C-alpha positions as CSV (number, residue, x, y, z in Angstrom):
1,M,-11.4,-6.7,-10.3
2,L,-9.1,-4.1,-8.9
3,I,-9.4,-1.5,-11.7
4,A,-12.3,-0.6,-13.9
5,T,-11.2,-2.6,-16.9
6,T,-8.6,-5.2,-17.7
7,D,-9.4,-5.9,-21.3
8,P,-6.3,-5.1,-23.3
9,T,-8.4,-4.5,-26.4
10,D,-10.4,-1.8,-24.6
11,P,-9.4,1.5,-26.2
12,Y,-9.3,3.2,-22.8
13,V,-6.5,0.8,-21.5
14,T,-3.2,2.5,-22.0
15,D,0.4,1.2,-21.6
16,D,0.3,2.9,-18.2
17,D,-2.5,0.6,-17.2
18,Q,-0.6,-2.6,-18.1
19,P,1.1,-3.1,-14.7
20,R,-2.2,-2.5,-12.8
21,T,-4.1,-4.8,-15.2
22,A,-1.6,-7.7,-14.9
23,L,-1.4,-7.3,-11.2
24,S,-5.2,-7.0,-10.9
25,D,-5.8,-10.2,-12.8
26,L,-3.2,-12.1,-10.7
27,A,-4.7,-10.7,-7.4
28,T,-8.1,-11.7,-8.5
29,A,-7.0,-15.3,-9.2
30,L,-5.2,-15.4,-5.8
31,T,-8.2,-14.0,-4.0
32,D,-10.5,-16.5,-5.6
33,T,-8.2,-19.3,-4.7
34,V,-7.9,-18.2,-1.1
35,E,-11.7,-18.0,-0.8
36,G,-12.1,-21.5,-2.2
37,Y,-9.4,-23.0,0.0
38,A,-10.7,-21.4,3.1
39,V,-14.0,-23.2,2.6
40,M,-12.2,-26.4,1.7
41,A,-9.9,-26.2,4.8
42,D,-12.9,-25.9,7.1
43,K,-14.4,-29.1,5.6
44,A,-11.4,-31.2,4.6
45,A,-10.1,-34.3,6.2
46,P,-7.4,-33.8,8.9
47,D,-4.6,-35.0,6.6
48,V,-5.6,-32.5,3.9
49,Q,-6.1,-29.4,6.2
50,P,-2.3,-28.8,6.7
51,V,-1.8,-28.8,2.9
52,L,-4.6,-26.3,2.4
53,E,-3.3,-24.2,5.3
54,R,0.2,-24.1,3.8
55,F,-1.2,-22.9,0.4
56,L,-3.5,-20.4,2.2
57,A,-0.6,-18.9,4.1
58,L,1.5,-18.6,1.0
59,H,-1.2,-17.0,-1.1
60,R,-2.2,-14.6,1.7
61,A,1.4,-13.5,2.0
62,H,1.7,-13.0,-1.7
63,M,-1.6,-11.1,-1.7
64,D,-0.2,-8.6,0.9
65,R,2.8,-7.8,-1.4
66,L,0.6,-7.7,-4.5
67,R,-1.7,-5.2,-2.9
68,A,1.2,-3.0,-2.1
69,L,2.4,-3.2,-5.7
70,I,-1.1,-2.4,-7.0
71,D,-1.3,0.6,-4.7
72,E,2.1,1.8,-5.9
73,Q,0.9,1.5,-9.5
74,G,-2.1,3.7,-8.7
75,G,-4.7,0.9,-8.5
76,D,-7.2,0.1,-5.8
77,P,-6.0,-3.0,-4.0
78,T,-9.1,-3.4,-1.8
79,N,-11.5,-4.9,-4.2
80,A,-10.2,-8.3,-5.4
81,G,-12.1,-11.4,-6.3
82,S,-14.5,-12.4,-8.9
83,M,-17.6,-14.5,-9.5
84,L,-15.3,-17.4,-9.9
85,G,-14.3,-17.1,-6.2
86,T,-18.0,-17.5,-5.3
87,V,-18.3,-20.5,-7.6
88,H,-15.3,-22.1,-5.8
89,K,-16.9,-21.6,-2.5
90,V,-20.2,-23.1,-3.7
91,L,-18.4,-26.1,-5.3
92,A,-16.5,-26.8,-2.1
93,H,-19.7,-26.6,0.0
94,T,-21.5,-28.8,-2.5
95,R,-18.8,-31.4,-2.6
96,D,-18.7,-31.5,1.1
97,T,-22.5,-31.9,1.3
98,L,-22.3,-34.8,-1.2
99,G,-19.4,-36.3,0.7
100,R,-17.0,-35.9,-2.1
101,L,-14.7,-33.1,-0.9
102,D,-12.1,-35.6,0.3
103,D,-12.3,-37.9,-2.8
104,R,-9.2,-36.4,-4.5
105,P,-8.4,-33.1,-2.8
106,H,-4.8,-33.1,-4.0
107,D,-6.0,-33.2,-7.6
108,I,-8.3,-30.2,-6.9
109,I,-5.4,-28.3,-5.3
110,L,-3.0,-29.2,-8.2
111,R,-5.6,-28.0,-10.8
112,T,-6.2,-24.8,-8.9
113,E,-2.5,-24.1,-8.5
114,A,-1.9,-24.8,-12.2
115,R,-4.4,-22.0,-13.0
116,V,-2.7,-19.7,-10.5
117,E,0.7,-20.5,-12.1
118,D,-0.7,-19.6,-15.5
119,R,-1.8,-16.2,-14.1
120,Y,1.7,-15.7,-12.6
121,Q,3.3,-16.4,-16.0
122,T,0.8,-14.1,-17.8
123,A,1.6,-11.3,-15.4
124,R,5.3,-11.9,-15.7
125,D,5.1,-11.8,-19.5
126,A,3.1,-8.6,-19.4
127,L,5.5,-6.9,-17.0
128,D,8.8,-7.9,-18.5
129,E,9.9,-4.2,-18.6
130,H,9.1,-3.6,-14.9
131,A,12.2,-5.0,-13.1
132,V,11.0,-4.5,-9.5
133,I,7.6,-6.0,-10.1
134,Q,9.1,-8.8,-12.2
135,S,11.5,-9.6,-9.3
136,V,8.6,-9.9,-6.8
137,L,6.5,-12.0,-9.2
138,A,9.5,-14.3,-10.0
139,A,10.1,-14.9,-6.3
140,Q,6.4,-15.5,-5.6
141,H,6.1,-17.8,-8.6
142,A,9.2,-19.8,-7.5
143,A,7.8,-20.2,-4.0
144,L,4.5,-21.4,-5.4
145,R,6.3,-24.0,-7.6
146,E,8.1,-25.3,-4.5
147,H,4.8,-25.8,-2.7
148,V,3.3,-27.5,-5.8
149,N,6.3,-29.8,-6.3
150,A,6.2,-30.8,-2.7
151,L,2.6,-31.8,-3.1
152,K,3.3,-33.8,-6.2
153,Y,6.1,-35.9,-4.7
């Protein structure tokens, strides 16, 4: 996590922490996704690699902007990721070892992106009074939806 606590029920979390908390949770989700996709891209079939690379490029660009926003809000943007990211890497490696990474990679990507989209929506809902941040998140969320829709159809 990027700040000490993100639990909104924690009595030490104040309204001033809300932007950092929302951005931190989103950054953690993106970091976990990038870590999992990086492992998958190394092991995926040639027709799947370009899809993963497109999502990786999108998420990495979004992370760069999120890190700047977190820094502007007084957070520490250098420590993103969670145990879930480690789990994603292990699962990708295990699926590859068992020969199942390429069974339905598009389904894996769509499920992962649905979770990321949920995090975007949660962050946007939490930051509705922060116009600049809201604008950045709306643009990133729209770009993500375009990528997901292109994969679906």
